[in-house]
Amino acid sequence: MKQAFLKWLFLFLLFPLQMAMAFEPAIIDQSARFHPQLSTRGMVVSQEVLASTVGADILKQGGNAVDAAVATGFALAVTLPQAGNLGGGGFMLVHLAKENRSLAIDYREMAPALAHRDMFLDEQGSADANLSRFSHKAAGVPGTVAGLLHALDVYGTMTVEQVLAPAIRLAEEGFLISDTLAFSLGQAAGRLRADRASAGYFFRPDGSPMQRGDIWRQADLAATLRQIANQGVAGFYTGKTAELIVAEMKRGGGLITAEDLANYRVLERQPVVGDYRGYRIVSMPPPSSGGVHLVQMLNVLEGWDLHSLGHNSASYLHLLVETMRRAYADRSQYLGDPDFFDVPVEKLIDKSYAARLRDNIDLEAASASADVQPGQLMHEESPQTTHFTVVDRWGNVVSNTYTLNFSYGSGISVAGAGFLLNNEMDDFSAKPGVPNAYGLLGGEANAVHAGKRPLSSMTPSIVLKDGVPILATGSPGGSTIITVVLQNILNVIDFGMNVAEATAAPRIHHQWWPDMLQYEQGISIDTLKLLQNMGHSLNNTPRVLGKVQAISQKSGRQYGVTDSRWPGGGAVAAD
């Protein structure tokens, strides 16, 4: 009994909770800070080491970064079920070295045709969180399969069968359950058991939780993957898999129809691009808010000598908070799906607008969020997600973030198909002014509408110097993603850290509302007291902010790091 208790206590202290909105204090392995993995022939970094190994093997076989990224994405759907997925969606940023061109692939979920503005309101007109988060109606039309196959078809060099073979093998033959996965499944057990199909997929035959060392075989998921390998996009969006999805919708009162699946489309968009201290920042455009606000915040911060303030000093963190506060205020009003709302991207990332925001920041005292409103743009606007990064021997780069939204999505699986449904419809504004699960406020720009893609914070990013990628980075973390990526980039550019140091350094987060500064362990208590004296309200419990998966390049070598805030990830070289 004592040994069992000690084991439980060890796991509780070691691993941050994987349920949405629940985090434990950051535990950062300082010994790993100076030892990023090194490669000269390409590398894959992801949140799960088996999937990283799959991608690295593709590079060894002669595949390019896109081939490896697609193989990694499908492998994560098997080995990282809380975030890797077939039933979700995301964004892929690609840099093509030979063409010196960057592009953005939008495979975000879409609202079904039957979706409407008030679909998540109860009879009293109040937002019903359970409906938008834990019901079949919470699911948007999945984009992952279409997005990954689009990237492979247009920019890859290998066949669908080749890149899906490892994922099929992992699902069919099984793999050993790790401590990390066993813990994660245990945290989500209540929601998963509530759905009959999920209970069958994620527990032992006798209904008990899977434990470390168990071999997990997923026959239905393997069959679904095999149909995709044999038929491509049609193997998911029409035929047997589509029929299973529609049947699941009918069984649970969901909205996705066969027509919704057949009509799903991947979009290529122009990345958001900015310049910061001589570096080119390339990131994801709307319907992600990540790239816009990353560039916006860098524009504001460029007006100060951050290095002279000292890393994570009170003066530095004060400027970060005030900049974040203003960017997230703008996010609440100006960001949404650009196919439905005229998002003023160029105005938001204009350096003159950043200068006006900067002029309104008091260097000595905190603003009150109640006094900060979305800016006047005219002078007279997951946490369970997972990110992976790939660089190949030719210098091509993929930075990809995709998600189910919550850990294990809605907790509802498609019976017979072996995968979970997303609950991305909660990323819409169920009602203007009502926060979503991450506390983010939204308005008309992100209201529910048929065919629309919900606003996201996913921020896959690439940093270039003189046209050459020097850093590719991204993170999960819900509303914190943008600020996590921001600090990762600042640590490299302004403070000269290597990629491992930049990833390990403690982080902070502020998102306008709630008016609360969140921080990780490692921020000095004296610094926190100084911030309080400036008027900042602190969250009294340190939390984990993000799980960066990054690769830097210098002199023909790649240095990869997987964030030690959550175990189980891997930076795997193709050498």
XYZ file of C-alpha atoms in Angstrom:
575
model
C 0.000 0.000 0.000
C 2.821 2.389 0.931
C 4.664 1.668 -2.320
C 1.515 2.275 -4.360
C 0.956 5.568 -2.564
C 4.553 6.687 -3.169
C 4.272 5.800 -6.846
C 1.054 7.787 -7.142
C 2.637 10.738 -5.331
C 5.675 10.627 -7.605
C 3.520 10.722 -10.723
C 1.379 13.510 -9.341
C 4.403 15.676 -8.628
C 6.228 14.867 -11.830
C 3.616 15.325 -14.489
C 1.450 18.426 -15.141
C -2.240 17.638 -15.368
C -3.482 17.142 -18.888
C -7.059 18.222 -18.398
C -7.972 21.525 -19.999
C -7.297 24.475 -17.714
C -5.566 22.333 -15.063
C -1.796 22.601 -14.647
C 0.746 21.778 -11.964
C 3.802 23.918 -11.183
C 6.471 23.815 -13.868
C 9.249 21.300 -13.392
C 12.166 22.239 -15.614
C 15.122 19.909 -16.088
C 17.958 22.414 -15.892
C 20.492 19.695 -16.749
C 19.030 19.513 -20.249
C 19.406 23.221 -20.927
C 22.809 23.052 -22.551
C 22.403 19.793 -24.430
C 20.152 20.109 -27.476
C 20.255 17.174 -29.871
C 22.593 17.757 -32.844
C 22.225 16.743 -36.495
C 23.585 17.589 -39.935
C 21.113 15.515 -41.978
C 17.760 16.582 -40.603
C 15.749 16.230 -37.436
C 12.241 15.762 -36.078
C 11.114 17.114 -32.715
C 7.711 16.233 -31.296
C 5.930 15.671 -28.017
C 6.141 11.873 -28.384
C 9.392 10.044 -29.082
C 7.952 7.173 -31.162
C 6.395 9.666 -33.563
C 9.667 11.632 -33.752
C 11.469 8.402 -34.603
C 8.953 7.683 -37.368
C 9.641 11.083 -38.916
C 13.408 10.732 -38.606
C 13.244 7.328 -40.326
C 11.415 8.938 -43.243
C 14.255 11.485 -43.511
C 16.788 8.639 -43.482
C 14.904 7.004 -46.364
C 15.399 10.161 -48.445
C 12.124 11.893 -47.712
C 11.969 15.650 -47.307
C 10.687 17.690 -44.356
C 7.072 17.523 -45.558
C 7.186 13.730 -45.982
C 8.559 13.415 -42.449
C 6.046 15.887 -41.026
C 3.096 14.008 -42.508
C 4.408 10.671 -41.235
C 4.928 12.216 -37.788
C 1.433 13.700 -37.779
C -0.222 10.369 -38.533
C 1.996 8.556 -36.018
C 0.991 11.019 -33.292
C -2.642 10.123 -34.017
C -1.705 6.668 -32.710
C 0.791 7.366 -29.922
C -0.411 10.730 -28.516
C -4.205 10.343 -28.458
C -4.787 13.343 -26.202
C -3.684 15.704 -28.984
C -2.419 13.821 -32.032
C -5.445 13.177 -34.170
C -7.415 12.253 -37.245
C -10.530 13.975 -35.916
C -9.126 17.468 -35.364
C -7.342 20.085 -37.408
C -4.512 22.576 -37.437
C -1.983 24.671 -39.277
C 1.242 23.863 -41.118
C 3.920 26.415 -41.925
C 6.402 25.316 -44.610
C 9.638 26.924 -45.778
C 10.934 25.674 -49.133
C 14.684 26.248 -49.211
C 15.231 25.955 -52.976
C 12.528 28.529 -53.726
C 13.283 30.595 -50.625
C 9.520 30.686 -50.073
C 7.293 30.198 -47.050
C 3.652 29.163 -47.164
C 0.842 28.447 -44.722
C -1.525 25.480 -44.973
C -4.847 25.965 -43.167
C -6.536 22.692 -42.276
C -8.550 24.069 -39.379
C -11.916 22.446 -38.669
C -15.036 23.975 -40.238
C -18.469 24.497 -38.713
C -21.082 22.088 -40.167
C -23.723 23.465 -42.529
C -26.363 23.129 -39.805
C -24.360 25.265 -37.346
C -25.813 28.643 -36.435
C -25.029 31.625 -34.244
C -27.163 30.692 -31.216
C -26.622 26.928 -31.246
C -24.892 26.868 -27.858
C -27.381 29.072 -25.993
C -29.923 27.644 -23.556
C -33.563 28.709 -23.258
C -32.529 31.685 -21.125
C -30.048 32.864 -23.757
C -26.990 31.894 -21.705
C -24.010 30.043 -23.169
C -24.156 26.304 -22.388
C -20.540 25.213 -21.873
C -21.367 21.499 -21.704
C -23.021 21.679 -25.106
C -20.099 23.476 -26.758
C -17.431 21.302 -25.123
C -18.669 17.795 -24.339
C -21.441 16.961 -26.813
C -21.487 15.708 -30.383
C -22.440 19.247 -31.451
C -19.038 20.423 -30.217
C -17.342 18.769 -33.203
C -16.293 20.732 -36.246
C -15.651 19.009 -39.578
C -12.144 17.470 -39.168
C -9.325 18.838 -41.308
C -6.242 16.877 -40.259
C -6.373 14.099 -42.853
C -7.078 16.489 -45.735
C -4.412 18.925 -44.546
C -1.612 16.421 -44.123
C -2.388 14.722 -47.442
C -2.553 18.090 -49.226
C 0.920 18.940 -47.957
C 2.217 15.531 -49.031
C 0.639 15.712 -52.479
C 1.882 19.219 -53.296
C 5.205 19.461 -51.442
C 6.213 15.918 -50.502
C 8.175 13.324 -52.482
C 6.878 10.034 -51.098
C 3.623 8.117 -51.499
C 0.725 8.032 -49.075
C 1.377 4.342 -48.481
C 5.000 5.017 -47.539
C 4.320 7.758 -44.994
C 1.325 6.007 -43.385
C 2.979 2.594 -43.078
C 4.654 3.360 -39.703
C 1.417 4.678 -38.154
C -0.504 1.633 -39.398
C 2.131 -0.660 -37.932
C 2.022 1.120 -34.545
C -1.765 0.866 -34.428
C -1.940 -2.711 -35.675
C 0.987 -4.322 -33.851
C 0.778 -2.042 -30.828
C 3.318 -0.220 -28.716
C 4.237 -0.162 -25.041
C 2.262 2.226 -22.850
C 4.632 4.698 -21.184
C 4.257 6.225 -17.725
C 3.362 9.493 -19.421
C 0.553 8.035 -21.505
C -0.776 5.944 -18.629
C -0.924 9.039 -16.431
C -2.626 11.089 -19.150
C -5.245 8.407 -19.753
C -5.867 8.215 -16.040
C -6.496 11.946 -15.832
C -9.067 11.760 -18.638
C -10.657 8.506 -17.447
C -13.903 10.067 -16.258
C -14.714 11.679 -19.592
C -13.522 8.731 -21.654
C -15.565 6.220 -19.659
C -18.701 8.321 -20.217
C -18.625 7.409 -23.922
C -19.147 3.772 -24.800
C -16.784 3.733 -27.788
C -14.039 5.610 -25.922
C -14.385 3.252 -22.961
C -13.699 0.372 -25.325
C -10.747 2.034 -27.009
C -8.865 3.545 -24.073
C -9.169 0.903 -21.337
C -8.310 -2.746 -20.882
C -10.979 -5.298 -21.880
C -12.000 -5.618 -18.219
C -12.491 -1.827 -18.001
C -9.439 -1.149 -15.849
C -6.968 1.619 -16.762
C -4.031 0.746 -18.981
C -0.699 0.747 -17.180
C 2.918 1.235 -18.098
C 4.186 -1.772 -20.026
C 0.820 -2.744 -21.486
C 0.834 -3.234 -25.256
C -1.839 -1.065 -26.835
C -3.238 -2.302 -30.125
C -5.862 -0.207 -31.955
C -7.469 -2.363 -34.626
C -10.209 0.074 -35.646
C -7.763 2.965 -35.931
C -5.406 0.775 -37.977
C -8.268 -0.028 -40.363
C -9.106 3.669 -40.722
C -5.466 4.517 -41.429
C -5.272 1.711 -43.975
C -8.278 3.104 -45.833
C -6.541 6.488 -45.996
C -3.352 4.825 -47.256
C -5.287 2.984 -49.961
C -7.734 5.710 -51.019
C -6.169 8.993 -49.962
C -8.529 11.800 -48.910
C -11.532 9.814 -50.148
C -10.661 7.101 -47.636
C -11.674 9.448 -44.827
C -14.136 11.984 -46.213
C -16.272 9.495 -48.182
C -16.882 5.766 -47.957
C -16.841 3.665 -44.792
C -15.089 6.133 -42.459
C -17.422 8.963 -43.469
C -20.399 6.659 -42.896
C -19.132 5.863 -39.389
C -18.711 9.562 -38.588
C -22.226 10.368 -39.802
C -23.658 7.433 -37.866
C -21.918 8.710 -34.725
C -23.413 12.148 -35.307
C -26.905 10.701 -35.625
C -26.423 8.582 -32.524
C -25.409 11.580 -30.397
C -27.385 14.424 -31.972
C -24.367 15.943 -33.757
C -24.459 18.115 -36.867
C -21.803 16.783 -39.253
C -23.300 15.284 -42.426
C -21.884 13.351 -45.370
C -22.076 16.583 -47.379
C -20.043 18.451 -44.742
C -17.302 15.843 -44.963
C -17.286 15.769 -48.764
C -17.182 19.568 -48.912
C -14.226 20.063 -46.566
C -11.430 22.070 -48.199
C -7.812 22.781 -47.291
C -6.673 26.358 -47.917
C -3.219 27.717 -48.618
C -2.743 31.219 -47.222
C 0.005 33.827 -47.197
C 1.894 33.747 -43.891
C 1.994 36.746 -41.595
C 5.469 38.268 -41.931
C 7.256 40.840 -39.793
C 10.771 42.122 -39.148
C 12.351 42.241 -35.709
C 15.881 43.500 -35.077
C 17.086 42.326 -38.495
C 15.299 38.940 -38.359
C 12.331 37.922 -40.500
C 9.444 36.429 -38.506
C 7.101 34.127 -40.440
C 3.972 32.799 -38.761
C 0.390 31.651 -39.235
C -2.290 34.043 -40.553
C -5.997 34.085 -39.608
C -8.024 32.114 -38.705
C -5.086 31.756 -36.349
C -4.546 34.822 -34.206
C -1.030 33.588 -33.445
C 0.986 35.151 -36.236
C -0.767 38.511 -36.135
C -0.262 39.029 -32.419
C 3.236 37.541 -32.377
C 4.362 40.141 -34.916
C 2.299 42.866 -33.239
C 3.924 42.221 -29.852
C 7.415 42.048 -31.336
C 6.776 45.407 -33.019
C 5.862 46.952 -29.671
C 8.818 45.398 -27.839
C 11.302 46.428 -30.536
C 11.125 49.992 -29.208
C 12.957 49.043 -25.994
C 16.415 47.651 -25.262
C 15.206 44.447 -23.639
C 18.665 42.940 -23.193
C 19.778 45.828 -21.002
C 16.835 45.216 -18.648
C 17.969 41.659 -17.913
C 16.160 38.422 -18.698
C 13.041 37.922 -16.548
C 13.756 41.045 -14.519
C 10.720 42.887 -13.156
C 11.189 45.713 -15.668
C 11.366 43.266 -18.577
C 8.382 41.191 -17.471
C 6.363 44.361 -16.883
C 6.869 45.360 -20.523
C 5.928 41.854 -21.670
C 2.704 41.904 -19.649
C 1.634 45.334 -20.872
C 2.333 44.342 -24.472
C 0.461 41.044 -24.103
C -2.477 42.816 -22.466
C -2.960 45.096 -25.476
C -2.534 42.371 -28.085
C -5.146 40.124 -26.456
C -7.554 43.044 -26.188
C -7.248 43.468 -29.957
C -7.695 39.723 -30.430
C -11.112 39.887 -28.783
C -12.473 42.258 -31.417
C -10.535 42.042 -34.639
C -9.685 38.353 -35.202
C -11.766 35.674 -36.889
C -12.038 33.648 -40.089
C -10.903 35.996 -42.896
C -13.332 34.323 -45.307
C -16.197 35.654 -43.186
C -14.756 38.751 -41.530
C -12.425 41.444 -42.833
C -9.499 40.949 -40.440
C -7.311 44.109 -40.455
C -4.018 42.190 -40.475
C -1.864 44.893 -42.039
C -3.110 47.528 -39.599
C -2.511 45.293 -36.593
C 1.064 44.503 -37.616
C 1.900 48.045 -38.732
C 4.885 49.437 -36.813
C 3.258 52.857 -36.445
C 0.303 51.205 -34.668
C 2.781 49.402 -32.410
C 4.415 52.737 -31.616
C 1.064 54.174 -30.495
C 0.470 51.172 -28.238
C 3.987 51.514 -26.843
C 3.496 55.211 -26.082
C 0.507 54.320 -23.879
C 2.485 51.929 -21.666
C 3.611 53.262 -18.304
C 7.128 51.972 -17.638
C 6.594 52.010 -13.875
C 3.013 50.883 -13.267
C 0.602 48.207 -14.468
C -2.441 49.060 -16.534
C -5.849 47.836 -15.455
C -7.379 45.581 -18.082
C -10.710 47.353 -17.543
C -9.018 50.506 -18.854
C -7.467 48.773 -21.877
C -9.790 48.389 -24.845
C -9.141 47.097 -28.360
C -6.961 49.706 -30.058
C -8.171 52.297 -32.538
C -6.527 51.017 -35.689
C -7.122 54.213 -37.648
C -4.984 57.123 -36.424
C -7.881 59.730 -36.627
C -7.614 46.463 -34.004
C -4.718 22.512 -25.240
C -4.708 23.097 -23.582
C -4.293 20.160 -25.419
C -2.716 20.766 -28.685
C 0.585 19.412 -29.933
C 3.360 20.854 -32.044
C 6.116 19.240 -34.063
C 9.002 20.685 -36.037
C 10.983 19.139 -38.907
C 14.121 20.219 -40.777
C 15.644 18.182 -43.591
C 19.149 17.995 -45.086
C 18.193 20.425 -47.864
C 17.094 23.155 -45.484
C 13.338 22.719 -45.892
C 11.405 23.390 -42.685
C 7.967 22.411 -41.369
C 6.460 23.931 -38.241
C 3.109 22.278 -37.524
C 0.543 22.648 -34.753
C -2.660 20.602 -34.655
C -5.254 19.788 -32.044
C -8.493 18.266 -30.780
C -8.906 21.371 -28.559
C -9.232 19.803 -25.079
C -7.137 16.873 -23.983
C -8.836 13.922 -25.772
C -11.226 16.425 -27.411
C -14.809 15.965 -26.330
C -13.991 12.483 -25.028
C -16.326 11.021 -27.669
C -14.955 8.507 -30.175
C -16.305 7.502 -33.565
C -17.466 3.949 -32.960
C -15.835 1.543 -35.411
C -13.289 4.108 -36.634
C -11.016 4.266 -33.594
C -10.480 8.023 -33.231
C -11.756 10.865 -31.078
C -13.933 13.788 -32.092
C -12.713 17.335 -31.597
C -14.590 19.948 -29.566
C -13.324 22.901 -31.584
C -16.744 24.534 -31.836
C -16.005 25.891 -28.344
C -13.331 28.070 -29.972
C -16.116 30.136 -31.521
C -17.695 32.860 -29.425
C -20.827 31.100 -28.193
C -22.055 34.519 -27.115
C -20.210 37.854 -27.499
C -18.428 38.740 -24.275
C -18.652 35.236 -22.785
C -15.210 33.609 -22.310
C -14.381 30.218 -23.802
C -12.696 27.411 -21.869
C -9.390 29.285 -21.887
C -10.881 32.523 -20.584
C -10.595 34.226 -23.964
C -13.223 36.775 -24.900
C -14.577 37.126 -28.422
C -17.154 39.027 -30.389
C -18.878 39.187 -33.756
C -15.702 38.425 -35.691
C -15.653 34.918 -34.205
C -19.382 34.183 -33.930
C -20.623 30.726 -34.982
C -21.514 30.472 -38.680
C -21.943 27.522 -41.049
C -18.760 26.769 -42.984
C -16.664 29.063 -40.811
C -13.357 28.151 -39.167
C -13.063 29.002 -35.452
C -10.384 31.402 -34.273
C -7.241 29.746 -32.931
C -4.133 30.698 -30.949
C -1.889 28.127 -32.661
C 1.373 29.812 -33.644
C 3.706 27.643 -35.736
C 6.564 30.008 -36.555
C 9.862 30.225 -38.441
C 12.589 32.840 -37.884
C 14.950 33.666 -40.751
C 18.182 35.629 -40.948
C 19.327 36.751 -44.397
C 16.793 34.384 -45.946
C 17.988 31.303 -44.022
C 15.817 29.690 -41.302
C 17.601 29.878 -37.945
C 14.707 28.798 -35.693
C 11.465 26.876 -36.131
C 9.237 26.709 -33.095
C 5.749 26.239 -31.750
C 3.843 24.955 -28.751
C 0.540 23.674 -27.414
C -1.101 25.534 -24.555
C -4.461 27.018 -25.564
C -4.514 30.765 -25.029
C -0.885 30.744 -23.833
C 0.547 29.523 -27.133
C 1.198 32.984 -28.567
C 3.038 34.284 -25.515
C 5.036 31.050 -25.157
C 6.285 31.314 -28.749
C 6.958 35.029 -28.248
C 9.245 34.362 -25.276
C 10.988 31.484 -27.061
C 11.910 33.853 -29.901
C 12.893 36.727 -27.582
C 15.159 34.395 -25.611
C 17.049 33.514 -28.792
C 17.199 36.953 -30.434
C 17.432 39.392 -27.527
C 19.195 37.264 -24.937
C 21.415 35.078 -27.138
C 20.246 31.771 -25.673
C 20.687 28.501 -27.509
C 17.486 26.670 -28.364
C 17.593 24.474 -25.248
C 18.199 27.402 -22.900
C 15.475 29.407 -24.631
C 13.018 26.560 -24.184
C 13.871 25.775 -20.560
C 13.701 29.369 -19.282
C 10.670 30.153 -17.054
C 7.750 31.924 -18.754
C 4.891 34.258 -17.938
C 1.498 34.885 -19.542
C -1.172 37.582 -19.576
C -4.215 37.625 -21.875
C -6.075 40.843 -20.931
C -8.977 38.981 -19.281
C -8.913 37.681 -16.671
C -6.611 40.458 -15.424
C -4.093 38.053 -13.940
C -0.377 37.506 -14.451
C 0.422 33.793 -14.686
C 3.971 32.586 -14.129
C 6.073 29.460 -13.853
C 8.387 28.285 -11.110
C 11.786 29.851 -11.543
C 10.654 33.475 -11.589
C 12.355 35.074 -8.586
C 10.118 35.800 -5.610
C 11.754 39.224 -5.389
C 10.795 39.865 -9.002
C 7.227 38.813 -8.300
C 7.053 41.212 -5.364
C 8.327 44.049 -7.546
C 5.649 43.244 -10.124
C 2.990 43.292 -7.408
C 4.274 46.680 -6.269
C 3.830 47.905 -9.838
C 0.155 46.924 -9.604
C 0.148 43.534 -11.309
C -2.261 40.892 -10.004
C -0.513 37.540 -9.727
C -1.972 34.080 -9.965
C -0.828 32.610 -6.663
C -0.239 29.137 -8.106
C 2.622 28.695 -10.599
C 1.609 26.727 -13.672
C 3.146 25.119 -16.732
C 3.042 27.363 -19.786
C 3.418 25.494 -23.056
C 5.538 22.605 -24.309
C 7.849 23.976 -27.010
C 9.188 21.698 -29.765
C 11.920 23.644 -31.561
C 14.866 23.304 -33.947
C 17.553 25.914 -34.550
C 20.111 25.934 -37.366
C 23.627 27.293 -37.460
C 26.523 26.568 -39.800
C 24.725 23.669 -41.466
C 23.855 21.958 -38.194
C 20.441 21.471 -36.612
C 19.923 21.651 -32.859
C 16.628 20.221 -31.613
C 14.950 20.329 -28.233
C 11.747 18.915 -26.806
C 10.361 20.784 -23.818
C 11.205 19.071 -20.525
C 8.018 20.462 -18.951
C 6.298 17.284 -20.143
C 8.147 13.988 -20.464
C 7.907 11.567 -23.361
C 8.929 13.857 -26.216
C 11.860 13.312 -28.511
C 14.306 15.192 -30.698
C 15.446 12.518 -33.140
C 18.181 13.072 -35.722
C 18.268 11.503 -39.171
C 22.021 10.929 -39.009
